[in-house]
Tab-separated table of C-alpha atoms and ligand atoms in Angstrom:
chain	number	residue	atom	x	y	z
A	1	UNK	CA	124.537	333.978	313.145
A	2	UNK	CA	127.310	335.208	310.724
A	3	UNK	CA	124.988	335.265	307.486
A	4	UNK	CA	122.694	337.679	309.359
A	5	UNK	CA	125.782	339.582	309.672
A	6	UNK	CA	126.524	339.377	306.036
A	7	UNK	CA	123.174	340.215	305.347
A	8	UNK	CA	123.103	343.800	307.595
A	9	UNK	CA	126.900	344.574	305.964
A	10	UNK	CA	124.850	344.127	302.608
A	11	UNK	CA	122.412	346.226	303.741
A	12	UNK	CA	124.534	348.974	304.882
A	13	UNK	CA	126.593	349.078	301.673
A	14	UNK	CA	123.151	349.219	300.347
A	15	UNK	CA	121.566	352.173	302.196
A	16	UNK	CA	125.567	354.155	301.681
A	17	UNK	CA	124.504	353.213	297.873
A	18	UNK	CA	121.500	355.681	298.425
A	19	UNK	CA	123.124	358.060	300.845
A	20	UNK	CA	125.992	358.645	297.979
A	21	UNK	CA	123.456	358.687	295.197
A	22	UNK	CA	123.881	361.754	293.739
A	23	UNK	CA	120.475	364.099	294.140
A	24	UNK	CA	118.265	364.373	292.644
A	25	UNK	CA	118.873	360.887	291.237
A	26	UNK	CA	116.961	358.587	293.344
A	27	UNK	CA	117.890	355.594	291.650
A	28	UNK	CA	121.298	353.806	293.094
A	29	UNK	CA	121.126	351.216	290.764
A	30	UNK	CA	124.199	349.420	292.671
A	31	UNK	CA	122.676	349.285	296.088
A	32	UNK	CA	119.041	348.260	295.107
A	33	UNK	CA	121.318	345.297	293.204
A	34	UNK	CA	122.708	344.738	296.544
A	35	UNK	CA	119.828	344.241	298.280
A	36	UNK	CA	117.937	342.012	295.966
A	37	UNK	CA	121.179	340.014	296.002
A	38	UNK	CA	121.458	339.373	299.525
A	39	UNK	CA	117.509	338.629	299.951
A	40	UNK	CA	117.846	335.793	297.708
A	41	UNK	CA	121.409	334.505	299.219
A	42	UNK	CA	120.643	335.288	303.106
A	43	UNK	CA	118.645	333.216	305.460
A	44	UNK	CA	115.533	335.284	307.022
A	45	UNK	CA	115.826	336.248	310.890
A	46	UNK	CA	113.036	334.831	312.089
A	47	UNK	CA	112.182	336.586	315.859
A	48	UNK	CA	109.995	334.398	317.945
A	49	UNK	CA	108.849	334.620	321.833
A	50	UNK	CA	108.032	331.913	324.155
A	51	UNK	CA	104.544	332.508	325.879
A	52	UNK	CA	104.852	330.064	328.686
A	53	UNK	CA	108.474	330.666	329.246
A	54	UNK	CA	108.484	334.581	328.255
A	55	UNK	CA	111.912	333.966	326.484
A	56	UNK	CA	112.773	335.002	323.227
A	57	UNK	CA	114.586	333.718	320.250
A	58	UNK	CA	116.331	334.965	316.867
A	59	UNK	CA	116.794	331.802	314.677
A	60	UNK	CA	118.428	332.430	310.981
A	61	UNK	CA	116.887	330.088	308.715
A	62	UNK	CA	117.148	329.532	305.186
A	63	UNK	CA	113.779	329.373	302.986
A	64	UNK	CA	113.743	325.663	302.282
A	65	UNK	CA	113.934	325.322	305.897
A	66	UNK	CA	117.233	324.572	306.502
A	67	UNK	CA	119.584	326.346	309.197
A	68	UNK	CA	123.276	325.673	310.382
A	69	UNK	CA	124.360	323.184	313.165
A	70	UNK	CA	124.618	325.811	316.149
A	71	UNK	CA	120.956	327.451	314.968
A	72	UNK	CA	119.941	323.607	315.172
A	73	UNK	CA	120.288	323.460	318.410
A	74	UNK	CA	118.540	326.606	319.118
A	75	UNK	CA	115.581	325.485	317.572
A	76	UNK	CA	115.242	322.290	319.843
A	77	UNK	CA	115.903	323.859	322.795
A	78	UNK	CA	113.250	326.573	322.238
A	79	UNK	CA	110.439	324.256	320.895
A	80	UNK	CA	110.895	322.093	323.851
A	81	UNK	CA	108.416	320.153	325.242
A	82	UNK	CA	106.971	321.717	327.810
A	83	UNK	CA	105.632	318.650	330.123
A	84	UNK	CA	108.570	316.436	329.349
A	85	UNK	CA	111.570	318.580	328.546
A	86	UNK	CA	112.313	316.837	325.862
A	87	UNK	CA	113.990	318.204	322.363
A	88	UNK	CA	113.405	317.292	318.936
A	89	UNK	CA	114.396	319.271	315.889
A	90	UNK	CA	111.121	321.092	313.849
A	91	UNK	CA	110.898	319.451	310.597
A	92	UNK	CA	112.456	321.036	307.629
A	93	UNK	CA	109.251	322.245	305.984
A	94	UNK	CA	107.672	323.737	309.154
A	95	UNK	CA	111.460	326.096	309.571
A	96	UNK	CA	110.484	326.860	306.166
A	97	UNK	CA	106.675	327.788	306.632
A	98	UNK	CA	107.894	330.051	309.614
A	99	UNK	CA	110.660	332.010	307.711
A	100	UNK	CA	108.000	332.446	304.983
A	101	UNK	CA	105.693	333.840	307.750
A	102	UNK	CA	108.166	336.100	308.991
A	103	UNK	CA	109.081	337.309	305.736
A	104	UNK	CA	105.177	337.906	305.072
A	105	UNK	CA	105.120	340.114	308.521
A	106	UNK	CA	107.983	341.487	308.518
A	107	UNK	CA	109.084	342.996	311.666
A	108	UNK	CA	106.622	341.139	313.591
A	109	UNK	CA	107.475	338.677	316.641
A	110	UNK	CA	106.337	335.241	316.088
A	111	UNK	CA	104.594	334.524	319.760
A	112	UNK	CA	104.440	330.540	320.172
A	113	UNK	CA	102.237	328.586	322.733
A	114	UNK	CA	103.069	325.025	321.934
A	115	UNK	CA	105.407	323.395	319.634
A	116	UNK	CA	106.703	319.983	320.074
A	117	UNK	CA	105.025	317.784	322.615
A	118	UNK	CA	105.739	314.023	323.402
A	119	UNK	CA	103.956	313.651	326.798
A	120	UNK	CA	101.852	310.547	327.313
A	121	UNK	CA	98.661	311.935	326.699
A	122	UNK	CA	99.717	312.844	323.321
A	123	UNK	CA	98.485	311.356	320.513
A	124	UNK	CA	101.173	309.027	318.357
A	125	UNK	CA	99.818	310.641	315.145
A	126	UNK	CA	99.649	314.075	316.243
A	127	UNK	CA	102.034	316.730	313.876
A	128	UNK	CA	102.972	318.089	317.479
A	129	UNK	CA	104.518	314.982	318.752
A	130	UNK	CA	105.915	314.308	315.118
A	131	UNK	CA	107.742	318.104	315.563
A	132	UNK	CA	106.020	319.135	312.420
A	133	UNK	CA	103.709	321.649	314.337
A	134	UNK	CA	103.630	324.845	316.045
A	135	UNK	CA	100.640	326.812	317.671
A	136	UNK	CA	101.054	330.970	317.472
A	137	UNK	CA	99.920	334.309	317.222
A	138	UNK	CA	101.553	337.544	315.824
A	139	UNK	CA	100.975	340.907	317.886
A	140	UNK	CA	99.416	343.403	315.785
A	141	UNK	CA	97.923	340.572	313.110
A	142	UNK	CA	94.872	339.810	313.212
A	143	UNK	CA	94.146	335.833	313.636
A	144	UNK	CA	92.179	335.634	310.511
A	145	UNK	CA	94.371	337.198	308.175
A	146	UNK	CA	97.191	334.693	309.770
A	147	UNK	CA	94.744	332.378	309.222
A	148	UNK	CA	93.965	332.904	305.908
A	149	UNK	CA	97.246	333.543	304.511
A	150	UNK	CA	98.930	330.479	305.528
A	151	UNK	CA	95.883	328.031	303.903
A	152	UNK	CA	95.978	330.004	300.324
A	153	UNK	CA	99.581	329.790	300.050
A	154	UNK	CA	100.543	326.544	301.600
A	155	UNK	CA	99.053	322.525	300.473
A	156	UNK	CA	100.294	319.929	302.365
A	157	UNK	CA	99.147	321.347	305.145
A	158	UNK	CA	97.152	321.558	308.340
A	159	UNK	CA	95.698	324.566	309.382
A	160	UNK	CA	93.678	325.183	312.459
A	161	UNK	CA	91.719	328.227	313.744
A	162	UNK	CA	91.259	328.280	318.015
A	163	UNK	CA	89.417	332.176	317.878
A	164	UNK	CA	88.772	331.339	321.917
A	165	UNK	CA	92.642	330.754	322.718
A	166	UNK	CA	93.634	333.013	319.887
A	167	UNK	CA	96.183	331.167	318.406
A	168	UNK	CA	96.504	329.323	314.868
A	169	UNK	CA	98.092	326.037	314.393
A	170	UNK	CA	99.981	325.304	311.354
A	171	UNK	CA	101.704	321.896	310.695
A	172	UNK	CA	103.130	320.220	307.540
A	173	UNK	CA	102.049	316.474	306.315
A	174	UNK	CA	103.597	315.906	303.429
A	175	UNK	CA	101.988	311.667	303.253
A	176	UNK	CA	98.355	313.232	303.940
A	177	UNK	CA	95.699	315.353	302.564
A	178	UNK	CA	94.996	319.279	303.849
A	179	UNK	CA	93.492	319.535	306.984
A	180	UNK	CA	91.306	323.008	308.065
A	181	UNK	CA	89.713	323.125	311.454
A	182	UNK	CA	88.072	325.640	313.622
A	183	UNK	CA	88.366	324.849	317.216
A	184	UNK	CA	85.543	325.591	319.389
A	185	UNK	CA	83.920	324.209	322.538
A	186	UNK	CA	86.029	321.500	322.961
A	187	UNK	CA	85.695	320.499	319.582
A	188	UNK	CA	87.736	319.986	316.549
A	189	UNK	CA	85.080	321.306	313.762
A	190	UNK	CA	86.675	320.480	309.790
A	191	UNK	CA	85.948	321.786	306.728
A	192	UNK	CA	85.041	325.239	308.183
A	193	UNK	CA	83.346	328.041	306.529
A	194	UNK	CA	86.646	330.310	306.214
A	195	UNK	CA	88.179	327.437	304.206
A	196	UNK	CA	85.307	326.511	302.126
A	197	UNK	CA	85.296	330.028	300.642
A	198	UNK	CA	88.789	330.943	300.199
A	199	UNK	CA	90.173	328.201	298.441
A	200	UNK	CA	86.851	328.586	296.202
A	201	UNK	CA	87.258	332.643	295.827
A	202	UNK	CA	90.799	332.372	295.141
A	203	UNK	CA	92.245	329.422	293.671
A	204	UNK	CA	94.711	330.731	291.976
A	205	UNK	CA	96.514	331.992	295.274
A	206	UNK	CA	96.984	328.517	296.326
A	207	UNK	CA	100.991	327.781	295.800
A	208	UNK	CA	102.687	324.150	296.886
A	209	UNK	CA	105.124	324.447	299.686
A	210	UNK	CA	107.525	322.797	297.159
A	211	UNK	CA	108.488	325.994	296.472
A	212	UNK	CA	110.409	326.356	299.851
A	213	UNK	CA	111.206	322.633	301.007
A	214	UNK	CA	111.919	319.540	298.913
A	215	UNK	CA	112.467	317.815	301.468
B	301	LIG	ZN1	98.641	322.755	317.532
């Protein structure tokens, strides 16, 4: 937790920086410097809530993904599996799709119904099992948008809507192709309309994940 720390003492030397700014100046050039600086060198604080368990968690994690030993162990213990109990650390890419998410909705709780799962019934080539997936809503955002957002901006990636459940599942493949689904009636229904026309609207909004995780 100590680079969130960093980051708020950066932030308060920041906002003093614009207290002391002498009126009717409104440019303190020194604390705007500071907080650029410390956006780029501090890990995002990523607030999430546990629907099934009501319990909430504040993870720091880096924007390629990555996150220090003790936030590690945060992460397995609050992705759980709910049936079995069992922990497994969220792959790299996913930490890095969720502190990308939070940074897009800033302020916003990150509610989670289903993470990693390795019960029996599972399937060995689901992106749950694999800990590469997480199902989730945000309060206050609508599904869609969520929705939407995450397939223009992210390849590698699978992307499903469940409008009856109201959540959105997001997982990372990096071996396979995109993957967009609408979930209805029991039924997994790809290629939906929603993707069809965004990715043909707006190509150009389409970025790699690269760009956060390497790895
Ligand atoms: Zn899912």
């Amino acid at each position: 937790m100590v680079p969130i720390l960093i980051k708020i003492k950066l932030m308060t030397t920041a906002m003093a920086g614009w207290t002391a700014a002498a009126s009717p100046v409104p440019m303190p050039v020194e604390g705007v410097a500071t907080v650029l600086g410390s956006e780029v060198t501090s890990p995002i604080a990523v607030s999430l809530f546990d629907e099934n368990e009501h319990r909430t968690g504040n993870i720091a994690v880096w924007r390629d993904g990555s996150t220090d030993l003790a936030t590690k162990a945060e992460v397995k213990s609050l992705f759980h599996c709910r049936t079995t109990h069992r922990e497994k650390l969220m792959a790299q890419q996913t930490l890095a799709m969720l502190a990308d998410i939070q940074e897009h909705y800033p302020g916003k709780t990150i509610e989670y119904v289903s993470a990693y799962r390795n019960s029996s019934g599972e399937s060995w080539t689901s992106p749950h099992r694999a800990a590469r997936a997480l199902d989730f809503r945000i309060r206050g955002v609508k599904l869609g948008e969520i929705r939407d957002y995450l397939w223009t901006t992210y390849t590698d990636v699978g992307v499903g809507w469940y409008p009856s459940e109201q959540f959105v599942h997001i997982d990372t493949r990096p071996v396979e192709h995109d993957m967009a689904w609408t979930f209805l009636n029991g039924n997994n229904r790809y290629h939906p309309y929603w993707a069809e026309k965004i990715r043909t609207t707006r190509p150009t909004s389409v970025a790699t994940i690269d760009r956060h995780a390497k790895s």
